[in-house]
mmCIF file of C-alpha atoms in Angstrom:
data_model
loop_
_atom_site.group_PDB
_atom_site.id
_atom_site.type_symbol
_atom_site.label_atom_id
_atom_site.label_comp_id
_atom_site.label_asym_id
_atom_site.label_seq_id
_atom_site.Cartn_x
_atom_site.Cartn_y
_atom_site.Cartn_z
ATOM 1 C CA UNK A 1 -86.637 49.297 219.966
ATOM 2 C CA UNK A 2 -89.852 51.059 220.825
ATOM 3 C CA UNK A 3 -92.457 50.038 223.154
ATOM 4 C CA UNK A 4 -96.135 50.366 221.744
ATOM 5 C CA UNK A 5 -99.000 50.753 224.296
ATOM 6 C CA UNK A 6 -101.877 50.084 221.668
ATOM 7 C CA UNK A 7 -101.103 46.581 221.980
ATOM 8 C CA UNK A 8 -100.589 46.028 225.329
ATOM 9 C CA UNK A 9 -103.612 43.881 227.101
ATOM 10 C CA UNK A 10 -106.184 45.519 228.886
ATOM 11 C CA UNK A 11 -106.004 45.683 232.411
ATOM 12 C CA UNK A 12 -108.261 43.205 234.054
ATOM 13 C CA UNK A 13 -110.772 45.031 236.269
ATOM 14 C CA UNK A 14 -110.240 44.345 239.920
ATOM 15 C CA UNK A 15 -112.708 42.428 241.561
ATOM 16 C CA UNK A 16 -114.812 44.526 244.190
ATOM 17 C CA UNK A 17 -116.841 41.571 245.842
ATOM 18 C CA UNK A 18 -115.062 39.665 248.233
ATOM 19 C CA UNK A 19 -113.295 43.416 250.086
ATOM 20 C CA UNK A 20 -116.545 44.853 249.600
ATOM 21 C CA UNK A 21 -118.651 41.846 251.622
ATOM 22 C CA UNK A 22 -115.650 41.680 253.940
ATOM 23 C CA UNK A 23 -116.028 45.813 254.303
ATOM 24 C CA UNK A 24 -120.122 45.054 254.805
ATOM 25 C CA UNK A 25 -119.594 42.569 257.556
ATOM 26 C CA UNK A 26 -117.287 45.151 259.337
ATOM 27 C CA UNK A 27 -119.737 47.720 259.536
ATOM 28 C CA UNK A 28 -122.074 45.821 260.862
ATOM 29 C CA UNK A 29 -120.239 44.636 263.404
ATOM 30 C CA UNK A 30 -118.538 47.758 264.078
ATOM 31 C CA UNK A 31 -121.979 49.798 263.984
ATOM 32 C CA UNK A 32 -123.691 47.261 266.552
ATOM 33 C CA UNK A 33 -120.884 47.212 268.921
ATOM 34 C CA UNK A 34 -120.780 51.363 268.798
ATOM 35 C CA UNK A 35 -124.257 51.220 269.720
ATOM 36 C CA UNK A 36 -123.652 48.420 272.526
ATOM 37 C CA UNK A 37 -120.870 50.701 273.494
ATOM 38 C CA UNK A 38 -123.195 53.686 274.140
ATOM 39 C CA UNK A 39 -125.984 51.586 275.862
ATOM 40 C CA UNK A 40 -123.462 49.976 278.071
ATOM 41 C CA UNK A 41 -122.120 53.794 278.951
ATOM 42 C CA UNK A 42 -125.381 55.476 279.307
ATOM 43 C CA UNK A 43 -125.910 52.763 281.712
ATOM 44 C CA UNK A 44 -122.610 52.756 283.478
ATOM 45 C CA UNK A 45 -122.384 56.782 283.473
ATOM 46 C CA UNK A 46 -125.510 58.361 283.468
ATOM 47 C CA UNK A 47 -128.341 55.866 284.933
ATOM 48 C CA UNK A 48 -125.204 54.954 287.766
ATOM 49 C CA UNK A 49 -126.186 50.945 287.050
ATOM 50 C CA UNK A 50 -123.688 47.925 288.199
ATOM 51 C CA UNK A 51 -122.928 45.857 285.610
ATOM 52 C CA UNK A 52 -121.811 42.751 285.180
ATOM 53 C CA UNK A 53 -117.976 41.896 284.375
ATOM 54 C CA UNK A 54 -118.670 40.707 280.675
ATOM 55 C CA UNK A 55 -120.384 43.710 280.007
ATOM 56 C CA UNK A 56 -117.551 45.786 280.280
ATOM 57 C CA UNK A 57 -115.672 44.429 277.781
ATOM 58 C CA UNK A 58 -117.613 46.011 275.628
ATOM 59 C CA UNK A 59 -115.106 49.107 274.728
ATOM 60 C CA UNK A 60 -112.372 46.460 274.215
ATOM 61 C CA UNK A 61 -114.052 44.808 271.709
ATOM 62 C CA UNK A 62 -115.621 47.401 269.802
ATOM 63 C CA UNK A 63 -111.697 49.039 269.686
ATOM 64 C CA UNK A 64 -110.701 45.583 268.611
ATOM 65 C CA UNK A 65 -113.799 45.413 265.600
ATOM 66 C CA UNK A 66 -113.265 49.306 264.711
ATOM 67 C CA UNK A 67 -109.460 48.322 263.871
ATOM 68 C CA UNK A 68 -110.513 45.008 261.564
ATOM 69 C CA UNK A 69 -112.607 47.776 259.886
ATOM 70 C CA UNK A 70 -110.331 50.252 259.170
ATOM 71 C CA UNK A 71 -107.914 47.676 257.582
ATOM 72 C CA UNK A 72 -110.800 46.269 255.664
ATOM 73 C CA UNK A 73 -111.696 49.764 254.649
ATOM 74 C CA UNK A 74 -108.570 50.755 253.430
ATOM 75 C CA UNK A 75 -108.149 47.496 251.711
ATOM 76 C CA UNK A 76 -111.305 48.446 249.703
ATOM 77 C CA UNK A 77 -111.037 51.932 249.564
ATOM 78 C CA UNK A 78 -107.209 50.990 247.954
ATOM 79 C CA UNK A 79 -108.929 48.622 245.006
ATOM 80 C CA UNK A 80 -111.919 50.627 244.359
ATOM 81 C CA UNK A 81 -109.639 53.778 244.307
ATOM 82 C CA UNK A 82 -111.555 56.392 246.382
ATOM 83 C CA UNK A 83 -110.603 59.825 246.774
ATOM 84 C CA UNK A 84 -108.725 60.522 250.720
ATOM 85 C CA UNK A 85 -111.903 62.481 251.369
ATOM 86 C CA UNK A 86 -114.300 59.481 250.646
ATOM 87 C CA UNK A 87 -111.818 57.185 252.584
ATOM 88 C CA UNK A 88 -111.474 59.302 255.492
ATOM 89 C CA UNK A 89 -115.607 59.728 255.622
ATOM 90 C CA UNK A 90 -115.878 55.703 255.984
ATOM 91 C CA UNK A 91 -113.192 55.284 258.097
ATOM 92 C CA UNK A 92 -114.975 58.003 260.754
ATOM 93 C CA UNK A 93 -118.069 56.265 260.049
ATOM 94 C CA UNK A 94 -117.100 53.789 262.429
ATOM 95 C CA UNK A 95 -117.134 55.832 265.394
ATOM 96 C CA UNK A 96 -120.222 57.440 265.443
ATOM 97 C CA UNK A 97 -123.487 55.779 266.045
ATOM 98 C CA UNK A 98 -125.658 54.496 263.232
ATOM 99 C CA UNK A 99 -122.978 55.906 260.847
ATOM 100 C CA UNK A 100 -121.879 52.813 260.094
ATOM 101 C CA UNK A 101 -124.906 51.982 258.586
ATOM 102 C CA UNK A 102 -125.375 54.487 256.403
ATOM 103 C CA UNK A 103 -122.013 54.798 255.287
ATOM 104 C CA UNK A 104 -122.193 50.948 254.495
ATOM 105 C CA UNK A 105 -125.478 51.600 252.117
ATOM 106 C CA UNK A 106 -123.541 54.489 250.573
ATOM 107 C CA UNK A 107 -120.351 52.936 249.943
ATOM 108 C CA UNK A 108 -122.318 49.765 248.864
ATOM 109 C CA UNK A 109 -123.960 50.922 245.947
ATOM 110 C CA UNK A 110 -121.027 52.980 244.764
ATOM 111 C CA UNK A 111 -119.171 49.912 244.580
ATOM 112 C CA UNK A 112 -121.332 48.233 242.696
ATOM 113 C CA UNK A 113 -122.716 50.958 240.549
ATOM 114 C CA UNK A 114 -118.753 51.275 239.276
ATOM 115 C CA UNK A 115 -118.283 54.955 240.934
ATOM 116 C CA UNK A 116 -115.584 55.936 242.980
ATOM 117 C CA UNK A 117 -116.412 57.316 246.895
#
C-alpha cells in the first residue's frame, strides 16, 4: 500500500487575526507602560521627586504586561512562522521605549501582507 500526497487536502491556512489583534493590544500596552516606566524613573531618580504609593507600581506592572506580551508574541510569531531573528527583534521591542510601536506597525503589515518577520 502506498501513500499518495497529490491527493491529500490542502492545508487550511492558519488564521492570523485574532493572535495578531491580541499581539497589537500587547504592544500598546506594553509600549505605554515602558514609557510610564521611564517618566516615573526620571522622576524618582533624576528630578529626586516623592511620589505617591500607586505610582510605584509602575515597574510591577509593566514586568507583569511585558510577560503577557512575550507569550502573545511567541504565540504569533509560532503561527505566522517567523524566522528566531524576527522573533527575537519583537520580543526586545518591548523593552525599549517607543519600540513597541514601531515594531507593532512592522510586524502588522507583515502579517497581513502574508510575509514572514
Amino acid at each position: 500500500m502506498t501513500t499518495r500526497t497529490d491527493d491529500a487536502a490542502p492545508a487550511r491556512p492558519v488564521s492570523l487575526g485574532g493572535p495578531l489583534i491580541r499581539f497589537r493590544v500587547a504592544a500598546y500596552a506594553t509600549g505605554v507602560a515602558l514609557l510610564g516606566l521611564v517618566v516615573e524613573m526620571l522622576l524618582q531618580y533624576v528630578f529626586r521627586v516623592e511620589l505617591p504609593q500607586f505610582v510605584k507600581m509602575i515597574p510591577m506592572v509593566h514586568g507583569g504586561l511585558y510577560l503577557i506580551y512575550l507569550l502573545l508574541s511567541v504565540d504569533l510569531a509560532i503561527k505566522a512562522r517567523w524566522s528566531m531573528k524576527g522573533t527575537l527583534l519583537v520580543l526586545i521591542a518591548g523593552c525599549v521605549p517607543f519600540f513597541s510601536f514601531v515594531m507593532e506597525r512592522k510586524v502588522t503589515h507583515k502579517v497581513q501582507a502574508g510575509v514572514k518577520l
